[in-house]
PDB file of C-alpha atoms in Angstrom:
ATOM      1  CA  MET A   1      68.411 126.115 104.462  1.00 72.00           C
ATOM      2  CA  LEU A   2      68.886 128.052 107.703  1.00 72.00           C
ATOM      3  CA  LEU A   3      66.119 129.334 109.928  1.00 63.00           C
ATOM      4  CA  SER A   4      66.042 132.309 112.196  1.00 51.00           C
ATOM      5  CA  LYS A   5      65.062 131.645 115.807  1.00 33.00           C
ATOM      6  CA  ARG A   6      61.511 132.761 115.123  1.00 38.00           C
ATOM      7  CA  ASN A   7      61.138 130.014 112.519  1.00 48.00           C
ATOM      8  CA  PHE A   8      62.711 127.196 114.504  1.00 39.00           C
ATOM      9  CA  GLY A   9      59.313 125.806 115.436  1.00 42.00           C
ATOM     10  CA  VAL A  10      58.319 125.751 111.781  1.00 43.00           C
ATOM     11  CA  LEU A  11      61.352 123.595 110.980  1.00 49.00           C
ATOM     12  CA  VAL A  12      60.527 121.146 113.759  1.00 40.00           C
ATOM     13  CA  LEU A  13      56.940 120.746 112.584  1.00 41.00           C
ATOM     14  CA  VAL A  14      57.897 120.383 108.935  1.00 47.00           C
ATOM     15  CA  PHE A  15      60.586 117.831 109.668  1.00 46.00           C
ATOM     16  CA  ILE A  16      58.349 115.739 111.933  1.00 40.00           C
ATOM     17  CA  ALA A  17      55.570 115.793 109.327  1.00 44.00           C
ATOM     18  CA  ASN A  18      57.909 114.682 106.566  1.00 45.00           C
ATOM     19  CA  TYR A  19      59.553 112.028 108.707  1.00 43.00           C
ATOM     20  CA  LEU A  20      56.257 110.466 109.675  1.00 41.00           C
ATOM     21  CA  PHE A  21      54.375 110.656 106.391  1.00 44.00           C
ATOM     22  CA  ALA A  22      56.804 111.064 103.501  1.00 45.00           C
ATOM     23  CA  GLN A  23      58.014 108.136 101.466  1.00 52.00           C
ATOM     24  CA  LEU A  24      59.709 107.537  98.170  1.00 62.00           C
ATOM     25  CA  PRO A  25      57.311 108.291  95.314  1.00 69.00           C
ATOM     26  CA  THR A  26      55.533 105.297  93.801  1.00 71.00           C
ATOM     27  CA  ASN A  27      54.198 107.067  90.696  1.00 85.00           C
ATOM     28  CA  GLY A  28      56.830 105.614  88.367  1.00 92.00           C
ATOM     29  CA  LEU A  29      58.072 109.030  87.230  1.00 96.00           C
ATOM     30  CA  ASP A  30      61.652 109.924  86.401  1.00 97.00           C
ATOM     31  CA  VAL A  31      61.297 113.514  85.211  1.00 98.00           C
ATOM     32  CA  LYS A  32      64.038 114.606  82.813  1.00 98.00           C
ATOM     33  CA  HIS A  33      63.118 118.233  82.163  1.00 98.00           C
ATOM     34  CA  TYR A  34      60.624 120.928  83.131  1.00 98.00           C
ATOM     35  CA  THR A  35      59.839 124.093  81.231  1.00 98.00           C
ATOM     36  CA  PHE A  36      57.595 126.387  83.249  1.00 99.00           C
ATOM     37  CA  TYR A  37      55.947 129.350  81.511  1.00 98.00           C
ATOM     38  CA  ILE A  38      54.713 131.647  84.286  1.00 98.00           C
ATOM     39  CA  PHE A  39      52.528 134.722  83.732  1.00 98.00           C
ATOM     40  CA  LEU A  40      52.344 137.288  86.548  1.00 98.00           C
ATOM     41  CA  ASN A  41      50.343 140.493  86.902  1.00 98.00           C
ATOM     42  CA  ASP A  42      49.807 143.409  89.281  1.00 98.00           C
ATOM     43  CA  SER A  43      46.002 143.333  89.236  1.00 97.00           C
ATOM     44  CA  ASN A  44      45.595 140.236  91.401  1.00 98.00           C
ATOM     45  CA  ASN A  45      47.475 137.215  92.752  1.00 98.00           C
ATOM     46  CA  ILE A  46      46.288 134.816  90.061  1.00 98.00           C
ATOM     47  CA  ILE A  47      49.134 133.246  88.147  1.00 98.00           C
ATOM     48  CA  ARG A  48      48.737 131.541  84.788  1.00 98.00           C
ATOM     49  CA  GLY A  49      51.082 128.737  83.907  1.00 98.00           C
ATOM     50  CA  LYS A  50      52.039 126.273  81.248  1.00 98.00           C
ATOM     51  CA  ALA A  51      54.214 123.332  82.232  1.00 98.00           C
ATOM     52  CA  GLU A  52      56.015 121.188  79.684  1.00 98.00           C
ATOM     53  CA  ILE A  53      57.176 118.069  81.529  1.00 98.00           C
ATOM     54  CA  THR A  54      59.307 115.374  79.921  1.00 98.00           C
ATOM     55  CA  THR A  55      59.385 112.206  81.969  1.00 98.00           C
ATOM     56  CA  ARG A  56      60.565 108.654  81.666  1.00 97.00           C
ATOM     57  CA  PHE A  57      58.616 105.853  83.330  1.00 97.00           C
ATOM     58  CA  THR A  58      60.369 103.430  85.663  1.00 95.00           C
ATOM     59  CA  LYS A  59      57.468 100.962  85.752  1.00 95.00           C
ATOM     60  CA  ASN A  60      54.148 100.274  84.082  1.00 96.00           C
ATOM     61  CA  GLU A  61      51.513 102.794  85.083  1.00 95.00           C
ATOM     62  CA  LYS A  62      47.754 102.769  84.557  1.00 96.00           C
ATOM     63  CA  LYS A  63      47.629 106.531  85.197  1.00 96.00           C
ATOM     64  CA  VAL A  64      50.162 109.345  85.189  1.00 97.00           C
ATOM     65  CA  ILE A  65      50.220 111.292  88.451  1.00 97.00           C
ATOM     66  CA  PHE A  66      51.892 114.655  89.079  1.00 98.00           C
ATOM     67  CA  ASP A  67      51.811 116.606  92.333  1.00 98.00           C
ATOM     68  CA  LEU A  68      49.706 119.788  92.217  1.00 98.00           C
ATOM     69  CA  VAL A  69      47.579 121.396  94.933  1.00 98.00           C
ATOM     70  CA  ALA A  70      44.023 121.937  93.696  1.00 98.00           C
ATOM     71  CA  LYS A  71      41.857 124.968  94.353  1.00 97.00           C
ATOM     72  CA  ASN A  72      40.391 124.771  97.846  1.00 95.00           C
ATOM     73  CA  ALA A  73      37.310 126.213  99.529  1.00 94.00           C
ATOM     74  CA  ALA A  74      39.202 129.416 100.292  1.00 94.00           C
ATOM     75  CA  GLY A  75      39.854 129.926  96.587  1.00 96.00           C
ATOM     76  CA  LYS A  76      43.581 129.167  96.712  1.00 98.00           C
ATOM     77  CA  GLY A  77      45.227 126.464  94.659  1.00 98.00           C
ATOM     78  CA  MET A  78      45.659 125.560  91.022  1.00 98.00           C
ATOM     79  CA  SER A  79      42.954 124.657  88.514  1.00 98.00           C
ATOM     80  CA  VAL A  80      44.107 122.658  85.499  1.00 98.00           C
ATOM     81  CA  ILE A  81      42.601 123.882  82.248  1.00 98.00           C
ATOM     82  CA  SER A  82      43.941 121.290  79.823  1.00 98.00           C
ATOM     83  CA  VAL A  83      46.463 118.485  79.422  1.00 98.00           C
ATOM     84  CA  GLY A  84      47.952 117.369  76.123  1.00 98.00           C
ATOM     85  CA  ARG A  85      50.627 115.197  74.564  1.00 97.00           C
ATOM     86  CA  ASP A  86      51.832 115.404  70.962  1.00 93.00           C
ATOM     87  CA  ASN A  87      49.207 118.103  70.311  1.00 91.00           C
ATOM     88  CA  ASN A  88      46.425 115.746  71.389  1.00 96.00           C
ATOM     89  CA  PRO A  89      44.204 116.440  74.419  1.00 97.00           C
ATOM     90  CA  ILE A  90      44.158 113.885  77.225  1.00 97.00           C
ATOM     91  CA  GLN A  91      41.493 113.327  79.849  1.00 98.00           C
ATOM     92  CA  PHE A  92      42.483 114.192  83.400  1.00 98.00           C
ATOM     93  CA  TYR A  93      41.131 114.977  86.833  1.00 98.00           C
ATOM     94  CA  GLN A  94      42.423 116.576  90.036  1.00 98.00           C
ATOM     95  CA  ASP A  95      42.238 115.551  93.644  1.00 97.00           C
ATOM     96  CA  SER A  96      43.339 117.838  96.460  1.00 97.00           C
ATOM     97  CA  GLN A  97      47.064 117.167  95.955  1.00 97.00           C
ATOM     98  CA  HIS A  98      47.465 115.658  92.486  1.00 98.00           C
ATOM     99  CA  LEU A  99      46.868 115.957  88.773  1.00 98.00           C
ATOM    100  CA  VAL A 100      45.855 112.536  87.455  1.00 98.00           C
ATOM    101  CA  ILE A 101      46.185 111.927  83.706  1.00 98.00           C
ATOM    102  CA  ASN A 102      44.174 109.049  82.260  1.00 96.00           C
ATOM    103  CA  GLU A 103      46.884 107.420  80.190  1.00 96.00           C
ATOM    104  CA  LYS A 104      48.629 104.065  80.442  1.00 96.00           C
ATOM    105  CA  MET A 105      52.405 104.114  80.139  1.00 96.00           C
ATOM    106  CA  GLN A 106      54.947 101.331  79.851  1.00 96.00           C
ATOM    107  CA  ALA A 107      58.199 101.001  81.793  1.00 96.00           C
ATOM    108  CA  GLY A 108      61.074 102.523  79.830  1.00 96.00           C
ATOM    109  CA  SER A 109      58.840 104.774  77.741  1.00 97.00           C
ATOM    110  CA  GLU A 110      59.089 108.568  77.690  1.00 97.00           C
ATOM    111  CA  ALA A 111      56.511 111.300  77.162  1.00 97.00           C
ATOM    112  CA  THR A 112      56.191 115.082  77.242  1.00 98.00           C
ATOM    113  CA  TYR A 113      53.015 116.555  78.732  1.00 98.00           C
ATOM    114  CA  ASP A 114      51.697 120.093  78.216  1.00 98.00           C
ATOM    115  CA  ILE A 115      49.692 121.315  81.213  1.00 98.00           C
ATOM    116  CA  LEU A 116      47.784 124.613  81.249  1.00 98.00           C
ATOM    117  CA  TYR A 117      46.687 125.835  84.668  1.00 98.00           C
ATOM    118  CA  GLU A 118      45.942 128.900  86.750  1.00 98.00           C
ATOM    119  CA  GLY A 119      45.142 129.976  90.280  1.00 98.00           C
ATOM    120  CA  ILE A 120      46.291 131.735  93.441  1.00 98.00           C
ATOM    121  CA  PRO A 121      49.158 129.817  95.057  1.00 98.00           C
ATOM    122  CA  ALA A 122      48.238 128.460  98.472  1.00 96.00           C
ATOM    123  CA  ASP A 123      51.955 128.390  99.288  1.00 97.00           C
ATOM    124  CA  GLY A 124      55.289 127.924  97.542  1.00 98.00           C
ATOM    125  CA  LEU A 125      55.196 131.204  95.618  1.00 98.00           C
ATOM    126  CA  ILE A 126      55.076 134.153  98.011  1.00 98.00           C
ATOM    127  CA  ILE A 127      53.158 137.058  96.463  1.00 98.00           C
ATOM    128  CA  GLY A 128      52.841 140.266  98.438  1.00 97.00           C
ATOM    129  CA  ASN A 129      54.651 143.397  99.512  1.00 98.00           C
ATOM    130  CA  ASN A 130      58.212 143.598 100.734  1.00 98.00           C
ATOM    131  CA  LYS A 131      59.228 145.596 103.795  1.00 98.00           C
ATOM    132  CA  TYR A 132      59.137 148.805 101.742  1.00 98.00           C
ATOM    133  CA  GLY A 133      55.599 148.189 100.486  1.00 98.00           C
ATOM    134  CA  ASN A 134      56.625 147.139  96.979  1.00 98.00           C
ATOM    135  CA  ARG A 135      55.034 144.141  95.292  1.00 98.00           C
ATOM    136  CA  VAL A 136      57.246 141.045  94.939  1.00 98.00           C
ATOM    137  CA  PHE A 137      57.031 137.379  93.928  1.00 98.00           C
ATOM    138  CA  PHE A 138      59.408 134.810  95.456  1.00 98.00           C
ATOM    139  CA  GLY A 139      59.462 131.036  95.087  1.00 98.00           C
ATOM    140  CA  ASP A 140      59.917 129.255  98.423  1.00 98.00           C
ATOM    141  CA  ASN A 141      59.656 125.522  97.746  1.00 98.00           C
ATOM    142  CA  TRP A 142      61.528 123.807 100.584  1.00 96.00           C
ATOM    143  CA  PRO A 143      60.954 121.034 101.423  1.00 94.00           C
ATOM    144  CA  ASN A 144      58.017 119.941  99.218  1.00 95.00           C
ATOM    145  CA  ARG A 145      55.974 123.111  98.644  1.00 97.00           C
ATOM    146  CA  ALA A 146      56.691 123.479  94.908  1.00 98.00           C
ATOM    147  CA  HIS A 147      53.493 121.700  93.926  1.00 98.00           C
ATOM    148  CA  ASN A 148      51.475 124.551  95.382  1.00 98.00           C
ATOM    149  CA  TRP A 149      52.253 126.459  92.162  1.00 98.00           C
ATOM    150  CA  LEU A 150      54.088 124.072  89.819  1.00 98.00           C
ATOM    151  CA  PRO A 151      52.889 120.721  88.438  1.00 98.00           C
ATOM    152  CA  CYS A 152      55.800 118.427  89.239  1.00 98.00           C
ATOM    153  CA  ASN A 153      57.093 115.300  90.926  1.00 98.00           C
ATOM    154  CA  ASP A 154      57.688 117.092  94.225  1.00 97.00           C
ATOM    155  CA  HIS A 155      60.184 114.729  95.784  1.00 96.00           C
ATOM    156  CA  LEU A 156      63.884 115.338  96.305  1.00 94.00           C
ATOM    157  CA  SER A 157      64.797 111.949  94.790  1.00 95.00           C
ATOM    158  CA  ASP A 158      63.656 113.030  91.301  1.00 97.00           C
ATOM    159  CA  LYS A 159      66.064 115.596  89.855  1.00 97.00           C
ATOM    160  CA  ALA A 160      65.584 117.312  86.486  1.00 98.00           C
ATOM    161  CA  THR A 161      66.836 120.223  84.435  1.00 98.00           C
ATOM    162  CA  VAL A 162      64.543 123.251  84.315  1.00 98.00           C
ATOM    163  CA  ASP A 163      63.699 126.356  82.289  1.00 98.00           C
ATOM    164  CA  PHE A 164      61.673 129.238  83.721  1.00 99.00           C
ATOM    165  CA  VAL A 165      60.119 131.580  81.149  1.00 99.00           C
ATOM    166  CA  VAL A 166      58.473 134.401  83.110  1.00 99.00           C
ATOM    167  CA  THR A 167      56.203 137.070  81.646  1.00 98.00           C
ATOM    168  CA  ALA A 168      55.632 139.937  84.086  1.00 98.00           C
ATOM    169  CA  PRO A 169      55.074 143.713  84.096  1.00 98.00           C
ATOM    170  CA  ASP A 170      58.179 145.324  82.644  1.00 98.00           C
ATOM    171  CA  HIS A 171      59.139 147.274  85.778  1.00 98.00           C
ATOM    172  CA  TYR A 172      60.227 144.007  87.412  1.00 98.00           C
ATOM    173  CA  GLN A 173      63.477 142.093  87.099  1.00 98.00           C
ATOM    174  CA  VAL A 174      63.460 138.308  87.239  1.00 98.00           C
ATOM    175  CA  VAL A 175      66.154 136.078  88.721  1.00 98.00           C
ATOM    176  CA  SER A 176      66.097 132.296  88.690  1.00 98.00           C
ATOM    177  CA  ASN A 177      68.237 129.176  88.515  1.00 98.00           C
ATOM    178  CA  GLY A 178      70.913 128.823  85.892  1.00 98.00           C
ATOM    179  CA  LYS A 179      71.851 131.169  83.080  1.00 98.00           C
ATOM    180  CA  GLU A 180      69.760 134.007  81.691  1.00 98.00           C
ATOM    181  CA  ILE A 181      68.933 133.216  78.064  1.00 98.00           C
ATOM    182  CA  GLU A 182      66.626 136.082  77.141  1.00 98.00           C
ATOM    183  CA  GLU A 183      65.138 139.332  78.405  1.00 98.00           C
ATOM    184  CA  THR A 184      62.725 140.983  75.951  1.00 98.00           C
ATOM    185  CA  ASN A 185      60.159 143.766  76.255  1.00 98.00           C
ATOM    186  CA  ILE A 186      57.174 142.323  74.411  1.00 97.00           C
ATOM    187  CA  GLY A 187      54.747 145.259  74.465  1.00 93.00           C
ATOM    188  CA  ASN A 188      51.741 146.108  76.619  1.00 95.00           C
ATOM    189  CA  HIS A 189      54.234 146.993  79.400  1.00 97.00           C
ATOM    190  CA  LEU A 190      55.270 143.350  79.712  1.00 98.00           C
ATOM    191  CA  LYS A 191      58.688 141.698  79.723  1.00 98.00           C
ATOM    192  CA  LEU A 192      59.661 138.087  79.042  1.00 98.00           C
ATOM    193  CA  THR A 193      62.645 136.671  80.926  1.00 98.00           C
ATOM    194  CA  HIS A 194      64.052 133.192  80.298  1.00 99.00           C
ATOM    195  CA  TRP A 195      66.428 131.375  82.655  1.00 99.00           C
ATOM    196  CA  LYS A 196      67.852 127.915  81.901  1.00 98.00           C
ATOM    197  CA  GLU A 197      69.380 125.464  84.399  1.00 98.00           C
ATOM    198  CA  GLU A 198      71.231 122.535  82.801  1.00 98.00           C
ATOM    199  CA  THR A 199      72.307 120.816  86.012  1.00 98.00           C
ATOM    200  CA  PRO A 200      69.547 118.495  87.309  1.00 98.00           C
ATOM    201  CA  LEU A 201      67.863 119.808  90.463  1.00 98.00           C
ATOM    202  CA  PRO A 202      65.296 118.625  92.985  1.00 97.00           C
ATOM    203  CA  THR A 203      62.148 120.758  92.918  1.00 98.00           C
ATOM    204  CA  LYS A 204      62.883 122.068  96.422  1.00 97.00           C
ATOM    205  CA  VAL A 205      65.575 124.400  95.013  1.00 98.00           C
ATOM    206  CA  MET A 206      63.855 125.490  91.768  1.00 98.00           C
ATOM    207  CA  VAL A 207      62.724 129.121  92.109  1.00 98.00           C
ATOM    208  CA  ILE A 208      62.005 132.500  90.607  1.00 98.00           C
ATOM    209  CA  GLY A 209      62.408 135.910  92.237  1.00 98.00           C
ATOM    210  CA  VAL A 210      60.485 138.808  90.700  1.00 98.00           C
ATOM    211  CA  ALA A 211      60.882 142.307  92.128  1.00 98.00           C
ATOM    212  CA  ILE A 212      62.396 145.707  91.537  1.00 98.00           C
ATOM    213  CA  PHE A 213      66.060 144.981  92.239  1.00 98.00           C
ATOM    214  CA  ALA A 214      69.379 146.762  92.392  1.00 98.00           C
ATOM    215  CA  VAL A 215      71.874 144.331  90.864  1.00 98.00           C
ATOM    216  CA  ASN A 216      75.613 144.260  91.444  1.00 98.00           C
ATOM    217  CA  ASN A 217      77.653 141.963  89.173  1.00 98.00           C
ATOM    218  CA  MET A 218      80.615 141.484  91.493  1.00 97.00           C
ATOM    219  CA  GLY A 219      82.857 139.619  89.052  1.00 96.00           C
ATOM    220  CA  ASN A 220      83.869 136.014  88.467  1.00 97.00           C
ATOM    221  CA  VAL A 221      85.412 133.422  90.769  1.00 98.00           C
ATOM    222  CA  ASN A 222      87.181 130.790  88.690  1.00 97.00           C
ATOM    223  CA  GLY A 223      84.790 131.552  85.840  1.00 97.00           C
ATOM    224  CA  ILE A 224      81.612 131.634  87.967  1.00 98.00           C
ATOM    225  CA  PRO A 225      79.744 134.978  87.897  1.00 98.00           C
ATOM    226  CA  VAL A 226      78.795 136.210  91.382  1.00 98.00           C
ATOM    227  CA  SER A 227      76.071 138.818  91.870  1.00 98.00           C
ATOM    228  CA  ALA A 228      73.910 140.541  94.480  1.00 98.00           C
ATOM    229  CA  TRP A 229      70.191 141.252  93.947  1.00 98.00           C
ATOM    230  CA  VAL A 230      68.768 143.558  96.622  1.00 98.00           C
ATOM    231  CA  TYR A 231      65.960 146.059  97.028  1.00 98.00           C
ATOM    232  CA  PRO A 232      67.033 149.485  95.706  1.00 98.00           C
ATOM    233  CA  GLU A 233      66.433 150.993  99.151  1.00 98.00           C
ATOM    234  CA  ASP A 234      69.099 148.616 100.526  1.00 98.00           C
ATOM    235  CA  ARG A 235      71.556 149.046  97.673  1.00 98.00           C
ATOM    236  CA  ASP A 236      74.555 150.290  99.646  1.00 97.00           C
ATOM    237  CA  SER A 237      74.312 147.967 102.645  1.00 97.00           C
ATOM    238  CA  GLY A 238      73.202 145.022 100.517  1.00 97.00           C
ATOM    239  CA  PHE A 239      76.067 145.267  98.064  1.00 98.00           C
ATOM    240  CA  ALA A 240      78.549 145.669 100.911  1.00 97.00           C
ATOM    241  CA  HIS A 241      77.237 142.783 103.017  1.00 97.00           C
ATOM    242  CA  TYR A 242      76.780 140.341 100.136  1.00 98.00           C
ATOM    243  CA  ALA A 243      80.286 140.975  98.742  1.00 97.00           C
ATOM    244  CA  ILE A 244      81.711 138.308 101.061  1.00 97.00           C
ATOM    245  CA  ALA A 245      80.121 135.658  98.807  1.00 98.00           C
ATOM    246  CA  LYS A 246      83.069 135.840  96.412  1.00 98.00           C
ATOM    247  CA  ASN A 247      85.571 134.895  99.115  1.00 98.00           C
ATOM    248  CA  ILE A 248      83.360 132.076 100.380  1.00 98.00           C
ATOM    249  CA  LEU A 249      82.882 130.613  96.904  1.00 98.00           C
ATOM    250  CA  HIS A 250      86.611 130.771  96.212  1.00 98.00           C
ATOM    251  CA  TRP A 251      87.429 128.982  99.491  1.00 98.00           C
ATOM    252  CA  TYR A 252      84.914 126.206  98.805  1.00 98.00           C
ATOM    253  CA  GLN A 253      86.182 125.702  95.271  1.00 98.00           C
ATOM    254  CA  ASP A 254      89.684 125.271  96.663  1.00 97.00           C
ATOM    255  CA  HIS A 255      88.696 122.979  99.535  1.00 97.00           C
ATOM    256  CA  ILE A 256      85.654 121.014  98.277  1.00 96.00           C
ATOM    257  CA  GLY A 257      85.748 120.910  94.494  1.00 96.00           C
ATOM    258  CA  PRO A 258      84.350 122.480  91.313  1.00 97.00           C
ATOM    259  CA  TYR A 259      81.139 124.487  91.527  1.00 98.00           C
ATOM    260  CA  ALA A 260      78.339 122.739  89.610  1.00 97.00           C
ATOM    261  CA  PHE A 261      76.189 125.674  88.507  1.00 98.00           C
ATOM    262  CA  GLU A 262      76.306 128.525  86.001  1.00 97.00           C
ATOM    263  CA  LYS A 263      76.394 131.401  88.494  1.00 98.00           C
ATOM    264  CA  LEU A 264      75.996 132.377  92.139  1.00 98.00           C
ATOM    265  CA  ALA A 265      73.256 134.973  92.680  1.00 98.00           C
ATOM    266  CA  ASN A 266      72.614 136.171  96.254  1.00 98.00           C
ATOM    267  CA  VAL A 267      69.091 137.556  96.579  1.00 98.00           C
ATOM    268  CA  GLN A 268      67.312 139.607  99.243  1.00 98.00           C
ATOM    269  CA  SER A 269      63.854 138.037  99.424  1.00 98.00           C
ATOM    270  CA  LYS A 270      60.664 137.178 101.295  1.00 97.00           C
ATOM    271  CA  THR A 271      61.711 133.598 102.084  1.00 97.00           C
ATOM    272  CA  ILE A 272      60.161 132.350 105.332  1.00 96.00           C
ATOM    273  CA  PHE A 273      63.589 130.988 106.277  1.00 95.00           C
ATOM    274  CA  GLY A 274      66.737 132.815 107.280  1.00 94.00           C
ATOM    275  CA  GLY A 275      68.294 131.603 104.071  1.00 96.00           C
ATOM    276  CA  MET A 276      67.300 129.166 101.351  1.00 97.00           C
ATOM    277  CA  GLU A 277      69.885 127.394  99.202  1.00 97.00           C
ATOM    278  CA  ASN A 278      68.089 127.523  95.850  1.00 98.00           C
ATOM    279  CA  ALA A 279      70.588 126.273  93.291  1.00 98.00           C
ATOM    280  CA  SER A 280      72.722 129.128  91.894  1.00 98.00           C
ATOM    281  CA  CYS A 281      70.101 131.580  93.213  1.00 98.00           C
ATOM    282  CA  ILE A 282      70.267 131.745  97.019  1.00 98.00           C
ATOM    283  CA  PHE A 283      67.501 133.634  98.819  1.00 98.00           C
ATOM    284  CA  TYR A 284      68.188 135.467 102.099  1.00 98.00           C
ATOM    285  CA  PHE A 285      65.683 137.023 104.494  1.00 98.00           C
ATOM    286  CA  GLU A 286      64.913 140.707 104.007  1.00 98.00           C
ATOM    287  CA  ASN A 287      66.990 142.092 106.878  1.00 97.00           C
ATOM    288  CA  SER A 288      70.035 140.014 105.981  1.00 97.00           C
ATOM    289  CA  VAL A 289      71.473 143.085 104.251  1.00 97.00           C
ATOM    290  CA  ASN A 290      72.065 144.600 107.713  1.00 94.00           C
ATOM    291  CA  THR A 291      73.024 141.441 109.595  1.00 90.00           C
ATOM    292  CA  ARG A 292      76.418 141.380 111.295  1.00 87.00           C
ATOM    293  CA  ASP A 293      76.865 137.614 111.030  1.00 88.00           C
ATOM    294  CA  ILE A 294      75.939 137.494 107.326  1.00 95.00           C
ATOM    295  CA  GLU A 295      79.207 135.665 106.607  1.00 97.00           C
ATOM    296  CA  SER A 296      78.138 132.581 108.572  1.00 96.00           C
ATOM    297  CA  LEU A 297      74.692 132.586 106.957  1.00 97.00           C
ATOM    298  CA  MET A 298      76.144 132.915 103.455  1.00 98.00           C
ATOM    299  CA  ALA A 299      78.768 130.253 104.185  1.00 97.00           C
ATOM    300  CA  HIS A 300      75.990 127.851 105.181  1.00 97.00           C
ATOM    301  CA  GLU A 301      73.817 128.485 102.107  1.00 98.00           C
ATOM    302  CA  ILE A 302      76.726 128.446  99.655  1.00 98.00           C
ATOM    303  CA  ALA A 303      77.926 125.126 101.138  1.00 98.00           C
ATOM    304  CA  HIS A 304      74.513 123.725 100.245  1.00 98.00           C
ATOM    305  CA  GLN A 305      75.330 124.247  96.569  1.00 98.00           C
ATOM    306  CA  TRP A 306      77.537 121.167  96.956  1.00 97.00           C
ATOM    307  CA  PHE A 307      75.651 119.420  99.764  1.00 97.00           C
ATOM    308  CA  GLY A 308      71.923 119.249  99.004  1.00 96.00           C
ATOM    309  CA  ASP A 309      71.788 120.866  95.566  1.00 97.00           C
ATOM    310  CA  ASN A 310      74.452 119.111  93.486  1.00 97.00           C
ATOM    311  CA  VAL A 311      74.478 115.995  95.686  1.00 95.00           C
ATOM    312  CA  THR A 312      70.956 115.413  97.001  1.00 95.00           C
ATOM    313  CA  GLU A 313      69.512 113.038  99.588  1.00 94.00           C
ATOM    314  CA  LYS A 314      67.275 110.207  98.430  1.00 92.00           C
ATOM    315  CA  ASP A 315      64.471 110.651 100.972  1.00 92.00           C
ATOM    316  CA  TRP A 316      63.187 113.143 103.542  1.00 90.00           C
ATOM    317  CA  PRO A 317      64.554 111.547 106.739  1.00 91.00           C
ATOM    318  CA  HIS A 318      68.046 112.030 105.273  1.00 92.00           C
ATOM    319  CA  LEU A 319      67.831 115.827 105.134  1.00 89.00           C
ATOM    320  CA  TRP A 320      70.089 116.020 108.163  1.00 91.00           C
ATOM    321  CA  LEU A 321      72.958 114.995 105.873  1.00 91.00           C
ATOM    322  CA  SER A 322      73.017 118.160 103.776  1.00 92.00           C
ATOM    323  CA  GLU A 323      72.136 120.338 106.752  1.00 91.00           C
ATOM    324  CA  GLY A 324      74.908 118.722 108.787  1.00 90.00           C
ATOM    325  CA  PHE A 325      77.545 119.210 106.081  1.00 87.00           C
ATOM    326  CA  ALA A 326      76.462 122.821 105.516  1.00 87.00           C
TER     327      ALA A 326
END
């Protein structure tokens, strides 16, 4: 993650808040896999979601607790519709920051929960217009903002594999972590896109990007596909500026070690940061396509694929480690 000067104060506040109040989770969860089914539309900012979460339990628990921001007085946040396991409904309730499932679990046991929910994200998923006035959707989870739109264990110590299955109007393209498994027009002017990430990730680097993109598949670097995803209006400058990613990836593979992920996508986005190191799907700020020092920014974010994404800190006060290496 790299901030522009205008966002430096945001970083300071976020870091201080995490340092003072964050701690290792005590909810006994060791999530193994997430599958998030996300439904987007152009009529409003309400998203519908279904989360399938497979978790192991590290200790006995009287209740199962996931992080999820509830609907607030302003009408933003997520409302859980139902929770089930093995096709059986389970009682639950929400507080302002959590989904609490009324089920006792034993240490060493494992369960998969199905969670239906909907709402307008208070944060974490940026829905709005890009600089050209076109509607876009961009995940922006760092450091612990994922639970504004995804039920999860929103702590960097708990890494899991993830699938995103996104249904959106068919004029959009969808990019996400991992490898694209499916892209199907399903009627009613909708398209389903499925991305699968098989390397365990912290939630802070799990994302989707949904927009009208120009996509340049720039080729492979030691078997890793490298691509650029930019707004069509910035096609020429974006493709030219982002092309340096291939050289950076090659240098790091030679000097650090093997790349852990299925691809390297470089995406023009609405991230609030200068760049955000989402695993295999790096987001850069909108005007990065015309930035002279793009090489240094891309070098920083691509370095994070090793330091922060593949190897991840255990707790928030240690974030300086991955930032320092990058």
